[in-house]
């Protein structure tokens, strides 16, 4: 861990263009909020303190906007008076800090560790301010990096304040900055709001630092990496770019995706080697897939573990706390929630398994339902090893089916079944000879009488 890095993520923006009841930075990319992406990246850098600047509308939610596992502290910017003003709301930790400071944006979720490391390296090499720039295809709206003929950074000019010739510059400010902590408080104190927006611009630190003779540096990255999300359309673009990257990582890890573009991963999806994933599969957060698993088309997973060699789908839905054992089989139109399917067990067709254990090598017939909910509480179903549940059975929990027991098809089972025994609970079959002949004859005569009368 680096003891000398403080990261500050600005996230006090209103995000009005999202037209949402939730704050912009809490919208997800790859299954977690944009803010969580940025904060966890900041932590990956090995920072000493991870601060996020929130708007007053989030004051009540406070630390709740930060996912549990990410260490970070919030500060509130009471009024939204510009990026420098936002940084000033963290002036206490800034003043107490001795080392490097990185400023990030909460709505820029695609930044990479490598790029941020380049900024800290430049600070370590002696720069007082480092700006992350990029070459914009369409620079309108961005602050432009003004350079002297020898390429040195001299100022950042906001679009609204720029002259015609400055607007032809395509090298733009991403918003990500690195500062030496001993220089930042003084620079912030000298910034005024004498500009087209009437805001306190963090970008003005550059010109001030230049006049002080401080060392300025530019690091550049690809435009896509600093894509800012302001609208739902940009959110979908960021998701697309993020998914492309996750698919590549997962294929690089040794999995085959037959149609990568149709498979969606979460930020934390773990896929083993020689896993085959067919088209149209969705991985929500918290999914781990071991080696040699075959996932057939149209499956949906959340908080699920899949053991080595298992075969899943097509059309399977694995909900939170589904644990699928080694070489187990989960077939089409099967839903599993909070249940363990042990090694080699088969749940092949049209089944709901909830709050249950399916023992090793057990076989669950088509249309089996664990009736786990009585309208008030959830109850557990325990199915032993090598048990055989006949098709279209309803197992009314709480219930225990012993090892090696059989349940006859179409049974509604309400009492425990002892091991190696058979439980059947359905009306006895009767046969009425020639019933069908009489039935047809009767109906035919009724029909012909009706036709005569009409
Ligand atoms: C800013 C930069 C611009 C850069 C662009 C990149 C300044 C003055 N301009 O412009 O050079 O090209 O980003 O996208 O810095 N925020 C607060 N509190 C505030 C104002 C902003 O927390 O009072 C946060 C926002 O939530 C956002 C970030 O700061 O995360 C940037 O603010 P925004 O208003 O989007 O700045 P831009 O005008 O886009
Ligand atoms: Mg912006």
XYZ file of C-alpha atoms and ligand atoms in Angstrom:
494
model
C 0.000 0.000 0.000
C 1.162 3.511 -0.843
C 0.942 5.693 2.224
C 1.147 8.864 0.163
C -1.968 8.806 -2.039
C -5.262 10.552 -1.357
C -8.041 10.071 -3.925
C -11.016 12.415 -4.210
C -13.946 11.464 -6.423
C -16.291 14.262 -7.447
C -19.881 13.103 -7.563
C -21.986 16.058 -6.510
C -23.401 16.624 -9.994
C -27.163 16.614 -10.370
C -27.369 14.188 -13.290
C -30.663 15.722 -14.434
C -30.309 14.355 -17.955
C -30.671 10.815 -16.640
C -34.281 11.620 -15.708
C -34.036 9.315 -12.744
C -35.147 9.199 -9.132
C -31.753 7.793 -8.173
C -28.515 9.811 -8.296
C -26.610 9.462 -11.544
C -23.469 7.938 -10.052
C -25.518 5.096 -8.552
C -26.626 3.819 -11.952
C -24.927 0.495 -12.701
C -22.391 -0.622 -15.270
C -21.651 -4.356 -15.284
C -23.783 -4.943 -12.192
C -22.456 -2.248 -9.864
C -22.728 1.494 -9.573
C -20.472 3.778 -11.588
C -19.360 5.257 -8.282
C -18.368 1.818 -7.003
C -16.265 1.273 -10.136
C -14.374 4.510 -9.576
C -13.959 4.068 -5.810
C -12.716 0.522 -6.095
C -10.285 1.511 -8.843
C -8.996 4.260 -6.546
C -8.485 1.658 -3.833
C -6.712 -0.669 -6.227
C -4.130 2.073 -6.630
C -3.393 1.568 -2.959
C -4.570 4.861 -1.532
C -4.409 5.944 2.066
C -7.779 7.660 1.959
C -10.658 7.433 -0.518
C -12.959 10.433 -0.407
C -16.132 10.972 -2.380
C -17.777 14.387 -2.711
C -21.564 14.090 -2.771
C -24.317 16.646 -3.311
C -26.590 17.765 -0.466
C -29.445 15.594 -1.757
C -27.342 12.573 -0.751
C -26.462 13.898 2.704
C -29.020 11.684 4.408
C -27.928 8.557 2.564
C -24.303 9.389 3.369
C -22.134 6.277 3.465
C -25.015 4.104 2.217
C -24.206 5.113 -1.343
C -20.866 3.345 -0.975
C -20.992 -0.436 -1.345
C -20.005 -2.232 1.888
C -16.732 -3.692 0.794
C -15.235 -0.446 -0.523
C -13.480 1.634 2.123
C -14.321 5.300 1.428
C -15.502 8.403 3.252
C -18.076 10.904 2.087
C -18.018 14.678 2.283
C -20.919 16.873 1.243
C -20.621 19.840 -1.114
C -23.490 21.985 0.128
C -23.737 24.209 -2.939
C -22.741 23.197 -6.442
C -20.357 25.998 -7.353
C -17.892 24.197 -9.624
C -15.197 21.546 -9.654
C -12.688 23.555 -7.596
C -15.385 24.263 -5.034
C -16.174 20.534 -4.939
C -12.527 19.742 -4.197
C -12.513 22.446 -1.516
C -15.191 20.565 0.395
C -12.456 18.011 1.115
C -9.972 20.686 2.222
C -9.493 19.186 5.697
C -8.171 15.827 4.511
C -6.246 17.629 1.740
C -4.515 19.897 4.263
C -3.671 16.948 6.487
C -2.296 14.918 3.611
C 1.340 14.736 2.666
C 1.918 13.226 -0.771
C -0.022 12.742 -4.017
C -3.670 13.579 -4.615
C -5.765 12.248 -7.499
C -9.071 13.848 -8.489
C -11.532 11.525 -10.256
C -15.140 11.871 -11.458
C -17.883 9.559 -10.204
C -19.516 9.437 -13.634
C -16.419 8.231 -15.523
C -16.492 4.492 -14.823
C -14.218 3.158 -17.574
C -10.896 4.517 -16.338
C -8.154 1.941 -15.974
C -5.567 1.292 -13.318
C -2.701 1.571 -15.831
C -3.710 5.102 -16.789
C -4.048 6.288 -13.193
C -0.693 4.750 -12.361
C 0.865 6.833 -15.143
C -0.392 9.944 -13.333
C 1.039 8.921 -9.960
C 4.339 8.041 -11.618
C 4.557 11.557 -13.101
C 3.866 13.059 -9.671
C 6.567 10.838 -8.161
C 8.937 12.027 -10.888
C 8.436 15.617 -9.746
C 5.364 17.073 -11.435
C 3.237 19.332 -9.238
C 0.137 18.913 -11.404
C -0.635 16.165 -13.936
C -3.648 16.389 -16.215
C -5.170 13.384 -17.959
C -5.899 14.498 -21.517
C -7.394 12.774 -24.542
C -7.870 13.567 -28.206
C -11.573 14.163 -28.714
C -13.317 13.296 -31.973
C -15.706 16.122 -31.164
C -14.123 18.444 -28.601
C -17.172 20.705 -28.160
C -18.028 21.147 -24.497
C -14.674 20.022 -23.115
C -11.911 22.095 -21.585
C -8.955 22.403 -24.042
C -5.344 21.825 -23.039
C -3.346 24.869 -24.162
C 0.318 24.108 -24.849
C 3.351 26.238 -25.537
C 5.178 25.571 -28.834
C 7.435 23.080 -27.038
C 4.388 21.086 -25.917
C 4.367 22.225 -22.296
C 0.966 22.643 -20.679
C 0.221 26.287 -19.944
C -3.529 26.465 -19.241
C -6.876 24.740 -19.605
C -9.567 26.752 -21.305
C -13.214 25.757 -20.843
C -15.183 25.534 -24.086
C -17.440 28.438 -23.171
C -14.474 30.677 -22.409
C -12.354 29.630 -25.399
C -11.578 31.731 -28.471
C -12.320 30.473 -31.991
C -8.726 29.342 -32.502
C -8.576 27.661 -29.068
C -11.723 25.746 -29.980
C -9.899 24.081 -32.887
C -7.690 22.264 -30.342
C -8.717 18.630 -29.953
C -6.542 17.716 -26.958
C -9.056 17.932 -24.105
C -9.210 17.698 -20.350
C -10.696 14.438 -19.062
C -11.232 15.958 -15.628
C -8.777 13.577 -13.937
C -6.015 15.467 -12.169
C -3.003 14.647 -10.059
C -1.683 17.165 -7.525
C 1.126 17.401 -5.039
C -0.608 17.960 -1.706
C 1.681 20.819 -0.635
C 0.652 22.880 -3.674
C -3.102 22.263 -3.874
C -4.562 24.234 -0.895
C -2.869 27.467 -1.941
C -3.922 27.053 -5.591
C -7.537 26.333 -4.606
C -7.637 29.403 -2.391
C -6.647 31.634 -5.308
C -9.300 30.462 -7.778
C -12.127 32.886 -8.551
C -15.367 32.430 -10.468
C -14.750 35.074 -13.078
C -15.784 33.014 -16.150
C -18.691 32.294 -18.478
C -20.312 29.877 -16.011
C -19.657 31.865 -12.842
C -18.154 28.667 -11.373
C -14.956 27.882 -9.485
C -12.999 25.860 -12.045
C -10.446 23.303 -10.888
C -8.878 23.706 -14.322
C -7.746 27.220 -13.327
C -5.118 25.638 -11.058
C -3.048 24.994 -14.188
C -2.582 28.630 -15.186
C -1.900 29.645 -11.571
C 0.673 26.880 -11.174
C 2.332 27.924 -14.428
C 2.731 31.488 -13.192
C 4.232 30.125 -9.964
C 6.799 28.230 -12.023
C 5.510 24.822 -10.901
C 6.055 21.688 -12.974
C 3.058 20.663 -15.124
C 2.583 17.430 -17.022
C 0.104 15.813 -19.403
C -0.702 12.110 -19.551
C -3.033 10.944 -22.319
C -5.420 8.051 -22.739
C -7.986 6.798 -25.222
C -11.160 8.837 -25.439
C -13.349 5.824 -24.642
C -11.613 5.397 -21.295
C -12.800 8.789 -20.094
C -16.318 8.562 -21.453
C -18.503 10.504 -19.030
C -22.057 9.338 -18.480
C -24.668 12.087 -18.524
C -27.615 10.370 -20.192
C -29.150 6.929 -20.528
C -27.691 6.699 -24.006
C -24.175 7.317 -22.677
C -24.896 4.808 -19.908
C -25.645 2.198 -22.570
C -22.478 3.155 -24.479
C -20.405 2.768 -21.318
C -22.047 -0.608 -20.657
C -21.230 -1.726 -24.190
C -17.576 -0.775 -23.871
C -17.360 -2.348 -20.429
C -18.939 -5.609 -21.647
C -16.524 -5.796 -24.561
C -13.661 -5.601 -22.101
C -15.153 -8.232 -19.740
C -15.800 -10.642 -22.614
C -12.217 -10.285 -23.750
C -10.929 -10.915 -20.219
C -13.102 -13.982 -19.858
C -12.040 -15.420 -23.206
C -8.402 -14.665 -22.324
C -9.023 -16.697 -19.161
C -9.762 -19.780 -21.272
C -13.521 -19.786 -21.799
C -15.227 -20.133 -25.177
C -18.052 -17.722 -25.982
C -19.858 -18.835 -29.128
C -21.382 -15.383 -29.588
C -19.584 -12.979 -27.224
C -21.801 -10.008 -28.019
C -24.851 -11.767 -26.636
C -23.334 -12.704 -23.260
C -23.433 -10.170 -20.381
C -21.098 -10.347 -17.423
C -20.965 -8.543 -14.102
C -17.883 -6.849 -12.724
C -17.222 -9.837 -10.446
C -18.191 -12.797 -12.657
C -15.589 -15.535 -12.376
C -15.413 -18.063 -15.206
C -13.016 -21.010 -15.176
C -11.086 -22.676 -17.959
C -12.658 -24.631 -20.794
C -16.080 -23.329 -19.959
C -18.336 -23.236 -23.016
C -20.968 -20.515 -23.044
C -23.574 -20.582 -25.773
C -25.360 -17.413 -26.996
C -27.718 -15.242 -24.932
C -26.620 -15.746 -21.348
C -26.785 -13.143 -18.543
C -24.558 -13.128 -15.469
C -25.771 -10.908 -12.620
C -23.436 -10.134 -9.721
C -21.822 -12.812 -7.569
C -21.480 -15.702 -10.011
C -18.595 -18.174 -10.049
C -18.312 -20.873 -12.706
C -15.693 -23.614 -12.303
C -13.750 -25.305 -15.077
C -15.332 -27.388 -17.841
C -18.872 -26.209 -17.300
C -21.189 -26.105 -20.296
C -23.714 -23.279 -20.210
C -26.322 -23.614 -22.899
C -28.304 -20.739 -24.401
C -30.738 -18.416 -22.618
C -29.655 -18.792 -19.005
C -29.880 -16.162 -16.259
C -27.661 -16.267 -13.171
C -27.329 -14.258 -9.956
C -25.197 -15.055 -6.866
C -24.604 -18.586 -7.953
C -21.759 -21.081 -7.817
C -21.441 -23.718 -10.497
C -19.169 -26.697 -9.890
C -16.687 -28.289 -12.246
C -18.133 -30.175 -15.219
C -21.746 -29.187 -14.598
C -24.147 -28.691 -17.520
C -26.676 -25.873 -17.271
C -29.608 -24.935 -19.500
C -30.787 -24.104 -22.028
C -33.253 -21.724 -20.361
C -32.172 -22.234 -16.754
C -32.549 -19.587 -14.086
C -30.212 -19.771 -11.105
C -31.175 -17.278 -8.412
C -29.267 -16.125 -5.310
C -27.548 -18.842 -3.293
C -27.899 -21.578 -5.857
C -24.915 -23.905 -5.497
C -24.525 -26.440 -8.275
C -22.216 -29.369 -7.557
C -19.556 -31.051 -9.639
C -20.972 -32.759 -12.753
C -24.532 -31.887 -11.771
C -27.089 -31.233 -14.482
C -29.671 -28.480 -14.566
C -31.847 -28.612 -17.659
C -34.394 -26.488 -19.440
C -36.964 -24.328 -17.665
C -35.526 -25.063 -14.245
C -35.463 -22.366 -11.546
C -33.245 -22.821 -8.510
C -33.056 -20.508 -5.486
C -31.128 -20.825 -2.206
C -30.480 -24.510 -2.782
C -27.588 -26.872 -3.107
C -27.583 -29.417 -5.898
C -24.924 -31.928 -4.902
C -22.455 -33.711 -7.105
C -23.940 -35.588 -10.041
C -27.562 -34.782 -9.206
C -29.912 -34.122 -12.124
C -32.726 -31.608 -12.331
C -33.412 -31.868 -15.998
C -36.741 -30.285 -16.857
C -39.454 -27.822 -15.852
C -38.790 -27.668 -12.129
C -38.706 -25.229 -9.217
C -36.206 -25.938 -6.452
C -36.207 -23.389 -3.621
C -34.728 -23.629 -0.096
C -33.555 -27.182 -0.635
C -30.713 -29.648 -0.707
C -30.661 -32.192 -3.499
C -28.365 -35.020 -2.468
C -25.587 -36.529 -4.514
C -26.756 -38.338 -7.677
C -30.429 -37.746 -6.904
C -32.760 -37.467 -9.894
C -35.525 -34.908 -9.928
C -38.246 -35.634 -12.470
C -39.864 -33.159 -14.830
C -42.313 -30.766 -13.249
C -41.200 -31.257 -9.647
C -42.003 -28.357 -7.341
C -40.598 -27.739 -3.885
C -43.508 -25.970 -2.215
C -41.310 -23.838 0.037
C -43.640 -20.978 0.926
C -46.834 -21.113 2.955
C -47.707 -17.463 2.527
C -45.813 -16.500 5.687
C -42.562 -18.425 5.920
C -40.090 -20.295 3.761
C -39.416 -23.933 4.633
C -36.630 -26.351 3.779
C -36.748 -29.457 1.594
C -34.064 -32.062 2.094
C -33.678 -34.715 -0.596
C -31.192 -37.480 0.162
C -28.499 -39.018 -1.986
C -29.669 -41.193 -4.865
C -33.292 -40.290 -4.235
C -35.653 -40.399 -7.221
C -38.488 -37.910 -7.439
C -41.093 -38.906 -10.029
C -42.363 -36.359 -12.508
C -44.969 -33.796 -11.528
C -44.460 -34.182 -7.793
C -45.156 -31.459 -5.256
C -42.949 -31.660 -2.164
C -44.569 -29.631 0.593
C -41.861 -28.220 2.862
C -40.655 -28.639 5.533
C -39.967 -32.148 4.362
C -37.210 -34.719 4.181
C -36.909 -37.407 1.530
C -34.452 -40.047 2.735
C -31.440 -41.380 0.858
C -32.382 -43.713 -1.974
C -36.136 -43.106 -1.530
C -38.597 -42.944 -4.429
C -41.528 -40.601 -4.849
C -44.172 -41.801 -7.315
C -45.057 -39.452 -10.176
C -47.804 -36.955 -9.556
C -47.547 -37.228 -5.773
C -48.205 -34.435 -3.340
C -45.833 -35.332 -0.534
C -46.553 -33.762 2.852
C -44.810 -36.162 5.234
C -41.183 -37.260 5.469
C -40.195 -40.270 3.380
C -37.911 -42.859 4.960
C -34.755 -43.902 3.127
C -35.089 -46.486 0.386
C -38.906 -46.480 0.634
C -41.532 -45.428 -1.903
C -44.033 -42.669 -1.263
C -47.057 -42.371 -3.525
C -49.926 -40.072 -2.807
C -52.458 -40.054 -5.577
C -55.862 -41.622 -6.229
C -55.726 -45.292 -7.152
C -56.182 -45.875 -10.878
C -59.468 -47.468 -11.905
C -60.428 -48.984 -15.280
C -63.995 -48.922 -16.571
C -64.229 -51.230 -19.538
C -65.852 -49.899 -22.730
C -66.551 -46.568 -21.040
C -65.273 -44.647 -24.037
C -67.624 -46.406 -26.455
C -70.647 -45.544 -24.307
C -69.417 -41.965 -23.877
C -69.081 -41.412 -27.603
C -72.403 -43.013 -28.400
C -74.200 -40.851 -25.820
C -72.668 -37.603 -27.052
C -73.299 -38.443 -30.700
C -77.017 -38.998 -30.075
C -77.325 -35.745 -28.063
C -75.656 -33.844 -30.886
C -77.851 -35.311 -33.640
C -81.028 -34.533 -31.641
C -79.898 -30.903 -31.329
C -79.303 -30.689 -35.091
C -82.778 -32.124 -35.867
C -84.393 -29.494 -33.655
C -82.516 -26.527 -35.129
C -15.265 19.430 -16.616
C -13.960 20.199 -16.799
C -13.582 20.190 -18.288
C -13.470 18.770 -18.790
C -14.751 18.013 -18.501
C -14.550 16.553 -18.818
C -13.891 21.972 -15.122
C -14.118 23.418 -14.880
N -14.156 21.548 -16.364
O -16.271 20.142 -17.277
O -12.353 20.858 -18.473
O -13.181 18.754 -20.161
O -15.110 18.106 -17.107
O -15.783 15.879 -18.736
O -13.466 21.254 -14.248
N -18.954 18.366 -9.763
C -19.161 18.482 -8.411
N -19.510 19.684 -7.892
C -19.627 20.802 -8.650
C -19.414 20.683 -10.030
C -19.065 19.454 -10.561
O -19.057 17.496 -7.679
O -19.934 21.856 -8.104
C -18.575 17.076 -10.318
C -19.626 16.491 -11.232
O -20.473 15.601 -10.513
C -18.792 15.728 -12.238
C -17.509 16.523 -12.298
O -17.443 17.274 -11.122
O -18.485 14.433 -11.768
C -17.429 17.431 -13.533
O -18.440 18.396 -13.482
P -19.192 18.903 -14.780
O -20.166 19.922 -14.405
O -19.662 17.743 -15.573
O -17.995 19.612 -15.550
P -17.858 19.867 -17.113
O -18.538 21.134 -17.434
O -18.232 18.684 -17.869
Mg -19.367 16.907 -17.478
